[in-house]
XYZ file of C-alpha atoms in Angstrom:
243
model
C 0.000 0.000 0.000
C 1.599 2.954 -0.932
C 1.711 6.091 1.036
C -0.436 9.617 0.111
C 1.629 12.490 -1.347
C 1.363 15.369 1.194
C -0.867 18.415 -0.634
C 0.833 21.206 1.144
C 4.869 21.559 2.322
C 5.963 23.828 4.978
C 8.766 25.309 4.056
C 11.541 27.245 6.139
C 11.690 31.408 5.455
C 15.483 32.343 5.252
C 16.555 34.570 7.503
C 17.360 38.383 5.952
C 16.117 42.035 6.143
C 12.605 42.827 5.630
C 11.271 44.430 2.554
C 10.247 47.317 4.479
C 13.380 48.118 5.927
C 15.083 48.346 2.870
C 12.762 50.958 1.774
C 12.824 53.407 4.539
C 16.712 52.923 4.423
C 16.720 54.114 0.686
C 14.319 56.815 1.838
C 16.846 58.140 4.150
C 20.159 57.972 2.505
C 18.005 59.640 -0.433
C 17.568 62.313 1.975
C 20.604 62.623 3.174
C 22.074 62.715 -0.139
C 19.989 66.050 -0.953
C 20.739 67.493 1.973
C 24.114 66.462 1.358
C 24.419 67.883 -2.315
C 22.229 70.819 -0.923
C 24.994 72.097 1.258
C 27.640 71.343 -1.171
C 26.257 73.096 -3.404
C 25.493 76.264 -1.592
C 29.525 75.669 -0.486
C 30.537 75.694 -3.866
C 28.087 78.295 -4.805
C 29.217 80.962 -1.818
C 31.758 79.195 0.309
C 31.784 82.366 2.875
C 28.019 82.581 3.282
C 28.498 81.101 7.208
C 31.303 83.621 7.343
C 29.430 86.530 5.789
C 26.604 86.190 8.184
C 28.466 85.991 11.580
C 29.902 89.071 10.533
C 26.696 90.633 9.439
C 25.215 89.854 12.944
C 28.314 91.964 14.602
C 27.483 94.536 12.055
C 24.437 94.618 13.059
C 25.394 94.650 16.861
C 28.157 97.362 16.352
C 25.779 99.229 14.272
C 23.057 99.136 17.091
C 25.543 100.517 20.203
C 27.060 102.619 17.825
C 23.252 104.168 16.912
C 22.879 104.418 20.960
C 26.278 106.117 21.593
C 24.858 108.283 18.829
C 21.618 109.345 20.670
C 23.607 109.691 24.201
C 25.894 112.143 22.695
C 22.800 114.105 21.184
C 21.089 114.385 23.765
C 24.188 115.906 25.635
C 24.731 118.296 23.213
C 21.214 119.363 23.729
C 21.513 119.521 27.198
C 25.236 121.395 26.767
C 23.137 123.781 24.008
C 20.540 124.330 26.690
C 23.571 125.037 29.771
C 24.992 127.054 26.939
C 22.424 129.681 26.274
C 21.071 130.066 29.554
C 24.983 130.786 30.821
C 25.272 133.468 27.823
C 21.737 135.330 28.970
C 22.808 134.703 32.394
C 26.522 136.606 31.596
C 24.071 138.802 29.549
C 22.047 139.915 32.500
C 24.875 140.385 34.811
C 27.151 142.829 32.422
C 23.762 144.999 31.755
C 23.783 145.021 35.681
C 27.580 145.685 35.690
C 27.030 148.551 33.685
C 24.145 149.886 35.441
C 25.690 149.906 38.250
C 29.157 151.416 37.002
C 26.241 154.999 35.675
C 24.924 154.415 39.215
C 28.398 154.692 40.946
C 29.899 157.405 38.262
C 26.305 159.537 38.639
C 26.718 159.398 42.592
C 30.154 160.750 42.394
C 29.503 163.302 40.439
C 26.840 163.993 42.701
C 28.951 163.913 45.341
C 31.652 166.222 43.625
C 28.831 168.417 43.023
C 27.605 169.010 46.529
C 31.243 169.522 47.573
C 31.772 172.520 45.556
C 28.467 173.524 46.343
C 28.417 173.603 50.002
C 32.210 172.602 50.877
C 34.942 174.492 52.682
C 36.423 175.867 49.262
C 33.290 176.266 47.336
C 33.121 179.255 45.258
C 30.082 181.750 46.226
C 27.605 181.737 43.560
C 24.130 183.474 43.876
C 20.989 181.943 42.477
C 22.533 179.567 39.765
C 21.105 177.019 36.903
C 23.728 174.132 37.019
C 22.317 172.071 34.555
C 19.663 171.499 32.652
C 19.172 168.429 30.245
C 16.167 166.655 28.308
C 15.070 163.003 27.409
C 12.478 161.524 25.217
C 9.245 159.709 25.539
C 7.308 157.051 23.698
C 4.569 159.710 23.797
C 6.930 162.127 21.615
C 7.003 164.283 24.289
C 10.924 165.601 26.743
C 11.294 165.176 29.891
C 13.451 167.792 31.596
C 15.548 167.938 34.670
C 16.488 171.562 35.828
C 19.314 171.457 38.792
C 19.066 174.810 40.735
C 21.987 175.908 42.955
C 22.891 178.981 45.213
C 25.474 179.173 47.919
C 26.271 182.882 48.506
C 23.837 183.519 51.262
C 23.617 180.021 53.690
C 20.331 181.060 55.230
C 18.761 182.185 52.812
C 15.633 180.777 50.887
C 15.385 181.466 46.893
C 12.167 181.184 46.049
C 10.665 181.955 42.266
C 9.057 180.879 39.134
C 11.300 178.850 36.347
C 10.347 179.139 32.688
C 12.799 178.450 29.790
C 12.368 178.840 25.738
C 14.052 176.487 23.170
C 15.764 177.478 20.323
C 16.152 175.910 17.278
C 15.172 175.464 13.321
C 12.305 174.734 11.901
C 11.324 174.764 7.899
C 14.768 175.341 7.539
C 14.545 179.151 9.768
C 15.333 179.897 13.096
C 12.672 179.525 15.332
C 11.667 179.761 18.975
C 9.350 177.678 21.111
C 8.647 180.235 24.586
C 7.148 178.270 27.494
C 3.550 178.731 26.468
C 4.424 176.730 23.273
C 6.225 174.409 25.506
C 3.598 173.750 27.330
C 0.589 174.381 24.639
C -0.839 176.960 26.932
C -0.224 180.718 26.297
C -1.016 181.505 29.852
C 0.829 178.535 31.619
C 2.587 179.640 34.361
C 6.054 179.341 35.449
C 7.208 176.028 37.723
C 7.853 177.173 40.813
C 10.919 176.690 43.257
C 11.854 177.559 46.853
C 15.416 176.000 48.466
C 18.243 176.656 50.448
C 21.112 175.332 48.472
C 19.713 173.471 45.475
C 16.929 172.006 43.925
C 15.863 169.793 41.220
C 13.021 170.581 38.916
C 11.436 168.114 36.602
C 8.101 168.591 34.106
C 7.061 167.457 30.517
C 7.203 169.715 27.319
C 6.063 169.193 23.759
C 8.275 169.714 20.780
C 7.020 170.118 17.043
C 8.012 167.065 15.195
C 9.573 169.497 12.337
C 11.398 171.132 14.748
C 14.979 170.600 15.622
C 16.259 172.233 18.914
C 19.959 173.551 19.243
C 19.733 176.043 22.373
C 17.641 176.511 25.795
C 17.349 179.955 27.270
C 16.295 179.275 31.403
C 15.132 182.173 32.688
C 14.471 182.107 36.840
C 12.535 185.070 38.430
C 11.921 185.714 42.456
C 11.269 187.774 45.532
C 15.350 188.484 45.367
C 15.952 189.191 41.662
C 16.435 186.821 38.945
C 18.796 185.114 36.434
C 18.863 183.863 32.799
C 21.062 181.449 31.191
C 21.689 179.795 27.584
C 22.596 175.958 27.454
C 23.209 174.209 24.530
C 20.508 171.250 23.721
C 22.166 168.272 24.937
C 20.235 165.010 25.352
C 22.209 163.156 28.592
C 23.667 166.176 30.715
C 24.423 169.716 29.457
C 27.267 171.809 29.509
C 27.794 174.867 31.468
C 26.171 178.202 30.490
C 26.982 180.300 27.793
């Protein structure tokens, strides 16, 4: 009796790496090869590129505290502008004060010169006397006047009296002359009226004619104890002594 034939064999796998595996490791070192020729590639193309960027970056950095050092030193030179300007109007101020107070000191010793030969030890008698007279402007377009009265011949005495003084000058290209009336745009003003021992200081207001250019003053002082008149020539800070 013979023996069946089997149908089906069984037969042993041999051993080796799966099918899959070889495909994800072709995958890979396809990758890889890209990334491979992708580098070289850019190497070949700029082989400084790593190079050139590192140093772009400390550019960049330098750039950025260079742009802050920048800004510092502006806004110090705004702030030394600023310390500059208020030291110059500060310096400003104080020589304008300087020199105010050098007319203040030379005015109070001539002041002081004055009342020593008025009423010193060696001052020369003098009756009733005009020491000065002297005129300023306004913004009105009016004069201010300052009359300085003296007399030191009689101590005890009191001079008492009317001042009144007429300007002379050109006007329309003649000689013309503005009496106190016109002075004072009143025909019937009277005179200013003074009364001192040694000296006195007068001070008003006059109107000039805007045509009219002034070149002498005539002062003419009238009292109880005679009088005196006196020519001065115009003078706008002080005038001189009398003609």
């Amino acid at each position: 009796m013979t023996e069946p034939v089997p149908r089906f064999r069984v037969v042993p796998r041999q051993p080796g790496f799966p099918a899959r595996g070889w495909i994800i490791a072709i995958a890979i070192a396809w990758l890889l090869s890209l990334a491979g020729a992708w580098a070289l590639a850019t190497w070949f193309a700029a082989p400084g590129l790593g190079d050139t960027r590192g140093q772009l970056r400390t550019a960049e950095r330098t750039a950025a505290q260079q742009q802050r050092q920048l800004e510092e030193l502006s806004q110090r030179m705004v702030t030394l502008s600023r310390s500059d300007q208020i030291s110059r109007a500060a310096n400003t101020e104080l020589q304008s004060s300087l020199a105010e107070r050098d007319e203040e000191i030379a005015a109070l010793r001539a002041d002081v010169a004055f009342y020593e030969r008025l009423v010193g030890a060696t001052a020369q008698r003098k009756g009733l006397n005009v020491h000065s007279i002297e005129f300023a402007p306004t913004e009105a377009g009016s004069w201010n006047y300052r009359a300085v009265l003296t007399q030191n011949l009689n101590r005890g005495a009191i001079s008492q009296g009317q001042l009144r003084f007429s300007i002379e000058g050109v006007r329309a290209g003649k000689l013309a002359t503005l009496d106190w009336g016109d002075l004072n745009q009143r025909d019937d003003a009277p005179g200013q009226d003074y009364s001192f021992r040694y000296f006195q200081e007068l001070t008003g207001n006059v109107m000039l004619p805007k045509d009219f250019t002034p070149q002498h003053v005539r002062v003419s002082l009238r009292g109880g104890a005679g009088g005196t008149e006196q020519t001065f020539d115009w003078k706008l800070a002080g005038s001189g002594g009398a003609r």
